[in-house]
Short mmCIF file of C-alpha atoms and ligand atoms in Angstrom, two decimals:
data_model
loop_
_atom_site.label_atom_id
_atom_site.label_comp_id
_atom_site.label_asym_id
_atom_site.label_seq_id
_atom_site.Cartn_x
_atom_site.Cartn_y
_atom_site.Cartn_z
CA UNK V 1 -15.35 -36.41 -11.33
CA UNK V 2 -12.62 -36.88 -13.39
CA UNK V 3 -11.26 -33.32 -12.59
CA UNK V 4 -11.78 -34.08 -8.68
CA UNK V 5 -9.69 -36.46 -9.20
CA UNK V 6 -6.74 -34.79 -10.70
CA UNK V 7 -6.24 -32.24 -8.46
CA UNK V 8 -6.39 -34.75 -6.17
CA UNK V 9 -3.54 -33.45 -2.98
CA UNK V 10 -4.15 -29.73 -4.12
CA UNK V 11 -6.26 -27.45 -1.58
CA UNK V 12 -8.15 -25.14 -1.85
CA UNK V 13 -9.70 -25.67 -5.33
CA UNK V 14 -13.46 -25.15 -6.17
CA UNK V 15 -15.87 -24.34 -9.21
CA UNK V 16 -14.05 -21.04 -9.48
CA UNK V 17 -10.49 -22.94 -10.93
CA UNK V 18 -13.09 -24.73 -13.46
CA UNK V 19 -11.07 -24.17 -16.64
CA UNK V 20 -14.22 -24.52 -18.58
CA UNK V 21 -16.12 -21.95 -17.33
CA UNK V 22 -16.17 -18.66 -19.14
CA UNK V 23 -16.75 -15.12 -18.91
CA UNK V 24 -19.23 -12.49 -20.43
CA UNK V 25 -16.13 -10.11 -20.52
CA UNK V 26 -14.66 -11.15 -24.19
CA UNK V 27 -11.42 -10.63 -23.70
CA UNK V 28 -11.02 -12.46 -20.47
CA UNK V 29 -11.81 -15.65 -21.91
CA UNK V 30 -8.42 -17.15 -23.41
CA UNK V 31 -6.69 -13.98 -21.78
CA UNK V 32 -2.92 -14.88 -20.55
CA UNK V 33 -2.76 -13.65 -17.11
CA UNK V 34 -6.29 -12.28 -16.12
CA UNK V 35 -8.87 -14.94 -16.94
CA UNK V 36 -11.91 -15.88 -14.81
CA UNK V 37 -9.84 -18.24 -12.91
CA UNK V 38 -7.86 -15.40 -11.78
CA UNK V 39 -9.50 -12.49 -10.37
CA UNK V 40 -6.81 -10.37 -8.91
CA UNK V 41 -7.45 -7.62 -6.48
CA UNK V 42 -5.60 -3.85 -6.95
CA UNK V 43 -6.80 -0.12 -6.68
CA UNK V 44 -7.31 2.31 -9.76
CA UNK V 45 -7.24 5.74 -9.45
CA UNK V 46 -10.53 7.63 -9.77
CA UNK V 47 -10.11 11.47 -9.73
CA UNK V 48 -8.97 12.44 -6.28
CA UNK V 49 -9.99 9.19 -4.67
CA UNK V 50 -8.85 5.69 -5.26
CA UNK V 51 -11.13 2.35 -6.16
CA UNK V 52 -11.08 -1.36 -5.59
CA UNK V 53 -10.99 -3.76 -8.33
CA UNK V 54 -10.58 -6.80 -9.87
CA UNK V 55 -8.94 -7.24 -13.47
CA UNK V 56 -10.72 -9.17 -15.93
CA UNK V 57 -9.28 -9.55 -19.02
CA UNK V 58 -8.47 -6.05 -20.33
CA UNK V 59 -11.13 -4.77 -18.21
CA UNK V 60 -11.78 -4.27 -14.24
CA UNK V 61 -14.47 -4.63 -12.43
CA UNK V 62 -15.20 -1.62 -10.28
CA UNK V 63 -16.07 -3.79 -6.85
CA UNK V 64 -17.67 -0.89 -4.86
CA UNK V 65 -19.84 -0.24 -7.96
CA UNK V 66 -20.78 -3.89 -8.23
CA UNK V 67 -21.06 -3.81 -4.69
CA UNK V 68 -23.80 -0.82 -4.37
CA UNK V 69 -25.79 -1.92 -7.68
CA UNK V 70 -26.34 -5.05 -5.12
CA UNK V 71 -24.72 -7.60 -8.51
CA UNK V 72 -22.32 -9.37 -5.48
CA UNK V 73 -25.15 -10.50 -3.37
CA UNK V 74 -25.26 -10.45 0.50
CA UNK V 75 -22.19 -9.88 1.70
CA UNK V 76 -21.11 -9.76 5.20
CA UNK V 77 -20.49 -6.35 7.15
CA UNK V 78 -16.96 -6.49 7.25
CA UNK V 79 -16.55 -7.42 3.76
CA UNK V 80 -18.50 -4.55 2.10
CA UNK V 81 -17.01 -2.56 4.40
CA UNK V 82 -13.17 -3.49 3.02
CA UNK V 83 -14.96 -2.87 -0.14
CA UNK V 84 -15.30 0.70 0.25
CA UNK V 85 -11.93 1.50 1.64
CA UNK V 86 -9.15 3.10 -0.75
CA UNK V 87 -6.60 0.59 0.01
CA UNK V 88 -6.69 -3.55 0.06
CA UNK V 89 -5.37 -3.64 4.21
CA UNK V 90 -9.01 -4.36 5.06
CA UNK V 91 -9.63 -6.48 2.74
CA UNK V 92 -6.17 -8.30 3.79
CA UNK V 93 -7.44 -8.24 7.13
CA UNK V 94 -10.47 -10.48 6.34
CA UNK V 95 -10.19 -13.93 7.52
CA UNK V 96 -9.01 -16.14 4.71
CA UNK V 97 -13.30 -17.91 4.63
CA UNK V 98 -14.30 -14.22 4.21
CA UNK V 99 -11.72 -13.30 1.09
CA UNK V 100 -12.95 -16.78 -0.29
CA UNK V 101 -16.33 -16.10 0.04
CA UNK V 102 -16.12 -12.56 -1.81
CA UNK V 103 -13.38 -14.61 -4.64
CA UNK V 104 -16.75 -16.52 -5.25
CA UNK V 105 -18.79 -13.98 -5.33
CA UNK V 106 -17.03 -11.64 -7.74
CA UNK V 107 -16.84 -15.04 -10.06
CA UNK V 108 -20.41 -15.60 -10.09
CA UNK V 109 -21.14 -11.80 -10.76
CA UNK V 110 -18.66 -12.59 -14.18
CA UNK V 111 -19.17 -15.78 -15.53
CA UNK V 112 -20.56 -16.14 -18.73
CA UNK V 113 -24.69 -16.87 -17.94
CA UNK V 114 -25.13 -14.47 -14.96
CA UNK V 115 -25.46 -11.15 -15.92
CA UNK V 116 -28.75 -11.42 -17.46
CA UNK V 117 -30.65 -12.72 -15.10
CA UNK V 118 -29.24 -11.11 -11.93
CA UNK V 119 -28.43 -7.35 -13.09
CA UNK V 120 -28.57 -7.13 -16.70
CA UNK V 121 -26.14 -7.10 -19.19
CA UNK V 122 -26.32 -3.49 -19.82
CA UNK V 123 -26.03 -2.67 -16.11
CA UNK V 124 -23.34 -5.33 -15.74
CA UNK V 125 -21.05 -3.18 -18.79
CA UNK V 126 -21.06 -0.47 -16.29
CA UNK V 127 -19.26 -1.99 -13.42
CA UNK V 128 -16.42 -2.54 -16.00
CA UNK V 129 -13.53 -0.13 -17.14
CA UNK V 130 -10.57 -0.83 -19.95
CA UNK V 131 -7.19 -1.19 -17.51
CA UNK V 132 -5.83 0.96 -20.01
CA UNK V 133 -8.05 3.84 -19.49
CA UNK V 134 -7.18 3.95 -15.60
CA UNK V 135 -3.95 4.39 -13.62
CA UNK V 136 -3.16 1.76 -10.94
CA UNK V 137 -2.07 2.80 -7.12
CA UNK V 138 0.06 0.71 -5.00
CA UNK V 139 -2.52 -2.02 -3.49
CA UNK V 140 -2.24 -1.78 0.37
CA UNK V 141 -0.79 1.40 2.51
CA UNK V 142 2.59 -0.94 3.71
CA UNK V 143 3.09 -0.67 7.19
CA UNK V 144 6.55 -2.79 7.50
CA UNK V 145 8.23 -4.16 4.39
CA UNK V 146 10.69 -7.03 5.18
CA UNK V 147 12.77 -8.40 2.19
CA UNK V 148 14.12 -11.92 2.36
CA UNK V 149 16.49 -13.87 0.15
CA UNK V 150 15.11 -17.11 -0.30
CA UNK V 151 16.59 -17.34 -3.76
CA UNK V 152 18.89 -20.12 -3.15
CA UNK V 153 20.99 -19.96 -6.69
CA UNK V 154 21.04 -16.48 -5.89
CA UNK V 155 22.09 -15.91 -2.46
CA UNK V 156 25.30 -18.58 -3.92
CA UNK V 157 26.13 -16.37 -6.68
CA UNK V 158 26.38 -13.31 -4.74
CA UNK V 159 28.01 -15.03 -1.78
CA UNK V 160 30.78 -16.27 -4.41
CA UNK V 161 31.04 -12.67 -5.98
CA UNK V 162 31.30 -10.89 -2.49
CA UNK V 163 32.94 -13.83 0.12
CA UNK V 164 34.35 -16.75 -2.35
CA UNK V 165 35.61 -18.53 1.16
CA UNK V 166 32.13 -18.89 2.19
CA UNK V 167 29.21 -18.02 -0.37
CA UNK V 168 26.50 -19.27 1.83
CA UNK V 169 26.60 -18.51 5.36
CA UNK V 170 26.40 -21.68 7.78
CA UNK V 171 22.88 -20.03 8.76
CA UNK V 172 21.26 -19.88 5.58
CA UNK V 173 19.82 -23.57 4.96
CA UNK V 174 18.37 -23.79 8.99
CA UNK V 175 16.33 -19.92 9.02
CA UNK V 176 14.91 -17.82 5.84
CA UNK V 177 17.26 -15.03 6.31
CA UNK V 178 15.87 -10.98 5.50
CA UNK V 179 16.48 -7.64 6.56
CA UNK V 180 13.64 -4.87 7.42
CA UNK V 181 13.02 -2.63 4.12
CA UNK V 182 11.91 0.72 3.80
CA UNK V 183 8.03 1.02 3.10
CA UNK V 184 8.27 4.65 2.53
CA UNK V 185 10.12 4.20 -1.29
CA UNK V 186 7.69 1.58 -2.38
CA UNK V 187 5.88 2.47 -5.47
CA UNK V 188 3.71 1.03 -8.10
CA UNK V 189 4.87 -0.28 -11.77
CA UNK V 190 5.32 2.43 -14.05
CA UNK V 191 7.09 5.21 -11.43
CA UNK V 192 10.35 6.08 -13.20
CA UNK V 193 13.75 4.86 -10.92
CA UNK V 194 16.11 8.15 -10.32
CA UNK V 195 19.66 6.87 -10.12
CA UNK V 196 20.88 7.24 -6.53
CA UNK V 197 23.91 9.48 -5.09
CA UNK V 198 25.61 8.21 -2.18
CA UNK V 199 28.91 6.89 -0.42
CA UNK V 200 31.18 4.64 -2.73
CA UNK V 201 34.17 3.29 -2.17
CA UNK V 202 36.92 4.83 -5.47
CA UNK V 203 40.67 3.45 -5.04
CA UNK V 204 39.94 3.11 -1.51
CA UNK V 205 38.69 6.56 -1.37
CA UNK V 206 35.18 7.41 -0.32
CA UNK V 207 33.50 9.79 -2.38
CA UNK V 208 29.53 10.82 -2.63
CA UNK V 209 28.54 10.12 -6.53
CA UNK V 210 25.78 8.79 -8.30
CA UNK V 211 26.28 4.68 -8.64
CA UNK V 212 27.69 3.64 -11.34
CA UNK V 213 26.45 -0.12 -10.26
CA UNK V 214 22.47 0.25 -10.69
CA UNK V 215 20.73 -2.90 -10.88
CA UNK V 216 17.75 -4.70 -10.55
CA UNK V 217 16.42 -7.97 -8.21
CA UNK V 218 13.49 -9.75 -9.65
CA UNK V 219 11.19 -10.71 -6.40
CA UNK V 220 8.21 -11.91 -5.75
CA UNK V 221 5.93 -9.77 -3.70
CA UNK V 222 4.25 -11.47 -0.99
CA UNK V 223 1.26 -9.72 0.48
CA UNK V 224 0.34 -10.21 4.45
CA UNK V 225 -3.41 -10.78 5.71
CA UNK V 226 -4.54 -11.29 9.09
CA UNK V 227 -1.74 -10.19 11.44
CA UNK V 228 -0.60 -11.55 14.56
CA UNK V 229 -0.66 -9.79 18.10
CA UNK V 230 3.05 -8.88 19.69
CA UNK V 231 4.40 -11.75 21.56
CA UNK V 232 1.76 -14.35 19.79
CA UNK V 233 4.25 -16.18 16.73
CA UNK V 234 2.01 -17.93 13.86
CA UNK V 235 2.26 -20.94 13.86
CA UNK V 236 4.15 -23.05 10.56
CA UNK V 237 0.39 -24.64 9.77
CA UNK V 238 -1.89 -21.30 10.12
CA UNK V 239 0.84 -19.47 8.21
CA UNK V 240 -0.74 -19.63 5.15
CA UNK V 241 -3.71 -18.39 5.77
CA UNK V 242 -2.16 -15.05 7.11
CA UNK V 243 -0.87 -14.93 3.10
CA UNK V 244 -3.36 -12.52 1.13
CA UNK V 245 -1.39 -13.00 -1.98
CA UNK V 246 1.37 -12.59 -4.55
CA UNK V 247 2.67 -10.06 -6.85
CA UNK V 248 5.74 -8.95 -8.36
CA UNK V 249 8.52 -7.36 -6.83
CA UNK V 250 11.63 -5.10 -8.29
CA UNK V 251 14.21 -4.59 -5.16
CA UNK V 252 16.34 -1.97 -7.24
CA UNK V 253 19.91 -1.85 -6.05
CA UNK V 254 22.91 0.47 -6.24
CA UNK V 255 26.17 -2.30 -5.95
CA UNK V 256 28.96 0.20 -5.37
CA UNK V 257 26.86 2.08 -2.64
CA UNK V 258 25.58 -1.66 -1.16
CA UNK V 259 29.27 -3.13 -1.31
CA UNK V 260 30.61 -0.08 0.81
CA UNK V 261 27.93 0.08 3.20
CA UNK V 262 26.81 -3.22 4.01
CA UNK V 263 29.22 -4.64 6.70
CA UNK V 264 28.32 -5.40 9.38
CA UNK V 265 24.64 -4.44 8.91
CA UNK V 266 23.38 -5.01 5.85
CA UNK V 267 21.86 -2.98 2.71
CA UNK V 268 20.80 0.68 3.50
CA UNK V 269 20.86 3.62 0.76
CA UNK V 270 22.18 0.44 -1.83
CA UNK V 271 18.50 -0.52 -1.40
CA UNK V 272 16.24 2.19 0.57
CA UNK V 273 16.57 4.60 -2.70
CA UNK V 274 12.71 2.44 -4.57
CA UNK V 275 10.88 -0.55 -4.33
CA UNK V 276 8.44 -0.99 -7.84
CA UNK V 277 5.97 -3.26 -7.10
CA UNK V 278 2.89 -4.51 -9.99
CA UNK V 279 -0.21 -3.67 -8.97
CA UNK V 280 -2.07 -6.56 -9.25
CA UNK V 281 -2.31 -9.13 -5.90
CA UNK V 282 -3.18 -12.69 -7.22
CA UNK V 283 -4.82 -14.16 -4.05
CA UNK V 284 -4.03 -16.99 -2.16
CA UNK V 285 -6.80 -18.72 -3.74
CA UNK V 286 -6.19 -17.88 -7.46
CA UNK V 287 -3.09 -19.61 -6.60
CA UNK V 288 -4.46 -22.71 -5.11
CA UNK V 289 -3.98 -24.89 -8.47
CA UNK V 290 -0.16 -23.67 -8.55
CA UNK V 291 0.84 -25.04 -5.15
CA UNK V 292 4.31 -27.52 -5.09
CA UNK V 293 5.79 -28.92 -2.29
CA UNK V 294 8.55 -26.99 -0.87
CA UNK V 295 12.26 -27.31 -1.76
CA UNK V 296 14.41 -30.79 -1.18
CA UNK V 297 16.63 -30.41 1.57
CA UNK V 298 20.11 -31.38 0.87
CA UNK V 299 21.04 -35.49 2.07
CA UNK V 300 22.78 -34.75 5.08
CA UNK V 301 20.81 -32.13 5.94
CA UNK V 302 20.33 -31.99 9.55
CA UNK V 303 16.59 -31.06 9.50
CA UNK V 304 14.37 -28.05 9.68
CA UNK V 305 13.78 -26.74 13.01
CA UNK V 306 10.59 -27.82 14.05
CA UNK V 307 8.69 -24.21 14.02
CA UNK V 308 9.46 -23.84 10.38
CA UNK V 309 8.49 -27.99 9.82
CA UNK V 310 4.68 -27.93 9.09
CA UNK V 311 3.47 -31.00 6.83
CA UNK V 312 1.01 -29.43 4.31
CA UNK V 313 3.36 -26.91 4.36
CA UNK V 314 5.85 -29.54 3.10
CA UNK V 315 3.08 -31.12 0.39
CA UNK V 316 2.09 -27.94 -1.09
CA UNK V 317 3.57 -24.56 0.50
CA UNK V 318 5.76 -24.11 -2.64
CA UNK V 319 4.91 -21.64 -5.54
CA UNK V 320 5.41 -22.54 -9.10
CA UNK V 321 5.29 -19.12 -10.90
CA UNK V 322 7.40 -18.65 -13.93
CA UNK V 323 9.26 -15.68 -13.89
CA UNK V 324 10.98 -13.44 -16.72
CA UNK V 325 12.40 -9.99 -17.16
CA UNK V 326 12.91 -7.77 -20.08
CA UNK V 327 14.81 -4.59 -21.08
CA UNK V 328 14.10 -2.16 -23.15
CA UNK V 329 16.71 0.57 -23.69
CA UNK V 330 16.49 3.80 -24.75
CA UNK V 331 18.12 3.75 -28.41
CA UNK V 332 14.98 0.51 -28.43
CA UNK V 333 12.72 2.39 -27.62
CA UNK V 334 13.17 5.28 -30.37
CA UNK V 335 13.94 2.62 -32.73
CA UNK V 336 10.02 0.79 -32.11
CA UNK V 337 12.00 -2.17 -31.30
CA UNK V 338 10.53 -4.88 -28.37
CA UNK V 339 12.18 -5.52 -25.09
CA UNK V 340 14.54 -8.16 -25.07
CA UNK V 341 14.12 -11.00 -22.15
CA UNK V 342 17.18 -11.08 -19.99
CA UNK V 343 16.27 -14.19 -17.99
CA UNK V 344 13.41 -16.68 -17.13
CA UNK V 345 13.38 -18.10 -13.63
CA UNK V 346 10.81 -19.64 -11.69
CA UNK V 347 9.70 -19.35 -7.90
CA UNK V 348 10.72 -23.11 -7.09
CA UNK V 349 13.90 -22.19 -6.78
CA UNK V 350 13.21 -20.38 -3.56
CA UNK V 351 14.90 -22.62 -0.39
CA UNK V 352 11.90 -21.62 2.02
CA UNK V 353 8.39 -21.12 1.06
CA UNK V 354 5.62 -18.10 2.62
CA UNK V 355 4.47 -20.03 5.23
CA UNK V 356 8.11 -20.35 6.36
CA UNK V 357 9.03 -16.88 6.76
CA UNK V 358 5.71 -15.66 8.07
CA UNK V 359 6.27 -18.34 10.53
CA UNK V 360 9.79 -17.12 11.62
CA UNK V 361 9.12 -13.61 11.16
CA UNK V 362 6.92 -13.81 14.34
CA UNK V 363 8.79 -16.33 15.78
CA UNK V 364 10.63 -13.95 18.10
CA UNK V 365 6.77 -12.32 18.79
CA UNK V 366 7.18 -9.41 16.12
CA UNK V 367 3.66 -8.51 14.54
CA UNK V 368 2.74 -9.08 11.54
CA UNK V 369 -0.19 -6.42 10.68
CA UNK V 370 -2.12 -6.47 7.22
CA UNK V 371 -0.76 -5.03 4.33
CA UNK V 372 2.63 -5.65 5.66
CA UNK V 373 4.64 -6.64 1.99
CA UNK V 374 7.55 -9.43 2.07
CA UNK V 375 10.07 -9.50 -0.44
CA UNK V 376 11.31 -13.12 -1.40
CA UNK V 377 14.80 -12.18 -2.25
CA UNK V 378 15.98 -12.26 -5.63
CA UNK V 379 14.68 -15.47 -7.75
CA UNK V 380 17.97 -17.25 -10.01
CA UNK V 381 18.05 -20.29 -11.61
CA UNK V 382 21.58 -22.43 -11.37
CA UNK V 383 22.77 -21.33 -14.32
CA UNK V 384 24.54 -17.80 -15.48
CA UNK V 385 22.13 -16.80 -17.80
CA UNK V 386 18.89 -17.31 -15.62
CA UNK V 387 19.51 -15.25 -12.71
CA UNK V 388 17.25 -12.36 -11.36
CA UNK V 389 19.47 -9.41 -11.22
CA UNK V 390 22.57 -7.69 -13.82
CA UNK V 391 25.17 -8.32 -10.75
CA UNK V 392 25.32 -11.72 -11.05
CA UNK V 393 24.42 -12.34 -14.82
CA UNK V 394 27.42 -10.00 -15.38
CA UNK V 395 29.41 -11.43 -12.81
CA UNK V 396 29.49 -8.00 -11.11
CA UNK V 397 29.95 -6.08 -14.51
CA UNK V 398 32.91 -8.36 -15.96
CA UNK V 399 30.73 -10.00 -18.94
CA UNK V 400 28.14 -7.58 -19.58
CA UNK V 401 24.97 -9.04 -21.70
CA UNK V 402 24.65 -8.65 -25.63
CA UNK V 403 21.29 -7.18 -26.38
CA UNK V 404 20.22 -8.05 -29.86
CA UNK V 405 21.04 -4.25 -31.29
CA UNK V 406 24.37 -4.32 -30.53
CA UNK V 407 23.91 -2.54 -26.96
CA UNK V 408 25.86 -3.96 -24.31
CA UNK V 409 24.88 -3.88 -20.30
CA UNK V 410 27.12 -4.42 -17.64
CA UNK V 411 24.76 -2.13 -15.02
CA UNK V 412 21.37 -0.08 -15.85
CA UNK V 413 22.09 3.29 -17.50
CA UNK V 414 19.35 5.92 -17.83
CA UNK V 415 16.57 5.47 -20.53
CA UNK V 416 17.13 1.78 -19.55
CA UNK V 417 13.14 0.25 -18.94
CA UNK V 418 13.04 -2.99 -16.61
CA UNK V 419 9.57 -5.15 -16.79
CA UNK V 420 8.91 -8.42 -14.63
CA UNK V 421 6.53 -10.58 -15.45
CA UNK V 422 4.70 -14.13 -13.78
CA UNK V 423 3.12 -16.79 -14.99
CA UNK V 424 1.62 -20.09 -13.66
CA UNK V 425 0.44 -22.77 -15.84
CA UNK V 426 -0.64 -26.67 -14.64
CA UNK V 427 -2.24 -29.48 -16.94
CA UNK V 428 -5.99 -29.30 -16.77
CA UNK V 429 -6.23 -25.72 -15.01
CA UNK V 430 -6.53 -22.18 -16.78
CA UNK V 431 -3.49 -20.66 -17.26
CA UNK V 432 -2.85 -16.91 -14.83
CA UNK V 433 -0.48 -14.47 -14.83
CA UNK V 434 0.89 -11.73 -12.25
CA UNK V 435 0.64 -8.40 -14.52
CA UNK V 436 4.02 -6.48 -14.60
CA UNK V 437 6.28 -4.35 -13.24
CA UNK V 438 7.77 -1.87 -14.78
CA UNK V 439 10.61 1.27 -14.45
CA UNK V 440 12.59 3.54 -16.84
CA UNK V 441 15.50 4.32 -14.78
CA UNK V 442 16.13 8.39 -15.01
CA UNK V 443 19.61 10.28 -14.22
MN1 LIG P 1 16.36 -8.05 -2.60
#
């Protein structure tokens, strides 16, 4: 009762948040991103076809294995049929009651007193796998990949960097501004970054050359559910539900190509080059105990627009996932050293929340379709040292970063490794994290 009562304004929560409750997979219980409490979906590589899963502490549970043994119960046609797909759109495309209702299965099927009775313990070890022993895939086939920049500390850094008159564009505190991606370049953590040729701008000369200005963006990954029919906007209270979850996002970036390019359209080869993306999608509901209001507006603000007003959306459409990336060089590497941490962040500093741009992405009637990926933009805290991305930590390669060997970094150079990580944590809840994602960045 007590419990009930401190979550008391949060949705969404049930016995499967229950930090008491444990697993019969050892190393999930006190795990630090893939407890019981989180149950994130992804797909694992199985000879020529691909799985779904859920990772449980160093293992995952193979779901259309579980699913076929009969361990998940009853479930409804169009859930076991998502099940036995190779990718998660179908399982995106359930209604949010449906994902729920398979979340709860999958924790019954792994808490700590079940196994017996249901399936057997010994059966139950064979639905599992070591995530080391299999290779992930990326988690949905991406239709349309849209890539905002919600980062508010961020989108005034850059501003002052590339247009000191006016860093944020009158625009940017009335709509959740983005640009459409390419889905084609996305790839999952671990695919190595090749550093991209294109047009740059030398003494006023254009020449085609390799950039000399790679660069990260740390992003959260947000991952689309039910779509939306053309001409039929979401919306700002069902937008949430059309969120199937979260992940981590690396927007790589070429400056020099981006800085010659851009005007008047916008990021093309600077950004179209790869798109790493962890392969883990922490659902909606894993995230249910994490939930903040959104970002203050500003006194004097004029107000939001009311499409993009929605009042749960204002009580709890917010994120609060701790974000940090590391890099390892090369010379690191070869000398067994660990990857330094570059920055910490966290996702409250984003100006509009999910709900918000999935409510004026289809605003205009553009459909959304499952599997569809959105970017956040790149997540910075106020100060220098916090941000999500070399350009403005460096202040566009003027003060390059000390790494504790002696190393220096203005921009990536090859051998360079980049890893994102997420974490959310709340009194009286289990702690979850994202997974990673990572890229060595190759010449
Ligand atoms: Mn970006």
């Amino acid at each position: 009762m007590m419990k009930k009562q401190h979550v008391a304004g949060l949705d969404g929560i049930d016995e499967t948040h229950d930090a008491t409750r444990r697993s019969w997979v050892a190393s999930a219980n006190g795990h630090p991103e893939f407890p019981l409490q989180n149950l994130p979906m992804g797909v694992f590589r199985a000879g020529s076809r691909a799985r779904l899963a859920v990772a449980i502490g160093d293992e995952l549970l193979d779901l259309q294995a579980a699913h076929e043994l009969g361990a998940l119960g009853e479930l409804r046609g169009e859930t076991a049929e998502a099940i036995q797909t190779e990718t998660l759109n179908a399982w995106m495309a359930l209604p949010a009651a449906l994902r729920r209702e398979l979340r709860q299965a999958v924790w019954r099927l792994l808490c700590e007193n079940v196994p017996e009775g249901v399936i057997g313990a010994r059966l139950a070890g064979s639905l599992t796998l070591p995530r080391s022993s299999v290779k992930m895939a990326l988690p949905a086939a991406v239709g349309d990949y849209t890539d905002f920049y919600a980062g508010i500390h961020h989108a005034s850094n850059c501003g002052e960097i590339f247009r000191p008159e006016l860093p944020l564009q009158p625009n940017y505190r009335h709509l959740p501004v983005a640009y459409h991606g390419r889905a084609s370049t996305l790839r999952p953590s671990g695919t190595p970054v090749r550093r991209p040729s294109s047009q740059i701008c030398q003494d006023g000369q254009p020449v085609l050359s390799a950039t000399e200005k790679l660069d990260y963006e740390m992003e959260l990954a947000i991952w689309i559910g039910p779509g939306n029919d053309l001409a039929h906007p979401i919306g700002i209270e069902s937008a949430a539900e059309h969120v199937a979850g979260f992940g981590l996002l690396n927007d790589w970036s070429a400056r020099d190509i981006q800085a010659w390019e851009s005007l008047p359209l916008g990021p093309f080869q600077g950004k179209n080059f790869m798109t790493s993306l962890s392969p883990w999608v922490v659902t909606s509901d894993a995230m249910a105990p994490f939930r903040v209001p959104r970002m203050a507006r500003e006194a004097g603000h004029p107000g939001t627009l009311p499409y993009l007003d929605g009042d749960s959306d204002a009580r709890a459409g917010g994120v609060d996932i701790a974000v940090e990336v590391f890099i390892q060089t090369a010379r690191m590497r070869e000398a067994g050293e660990a990857p330094h941490r570059l920055s910490r962040g966290s996702a409250t500093a984003l100006y509009w929340t999910p709900a918000q741009m999935v409510a004026h992405h289809t605003v205009g009637g553009c459909d959304l379709r499952p599997g569809d990926l959105f970017g956040t933009g790149t997540i910075s805290m106020a100060s220098h040292q916090d941000c999500g991305c070399l350009l403005e930590m460096t202040e566009g390669g003027k003060k390059p970063v000390a790494l504790p060997n002696g190393e220096t970094r203005g921009f990536l150079q090859d051998g360079d490794e980049v890893i994102l990580r997420g974490f959310c944590a709340r009194e009286g809840f289990a702690s979850i994290g994202l997974g990673e994602c990572r890229g060595v960045v190759q010449g």
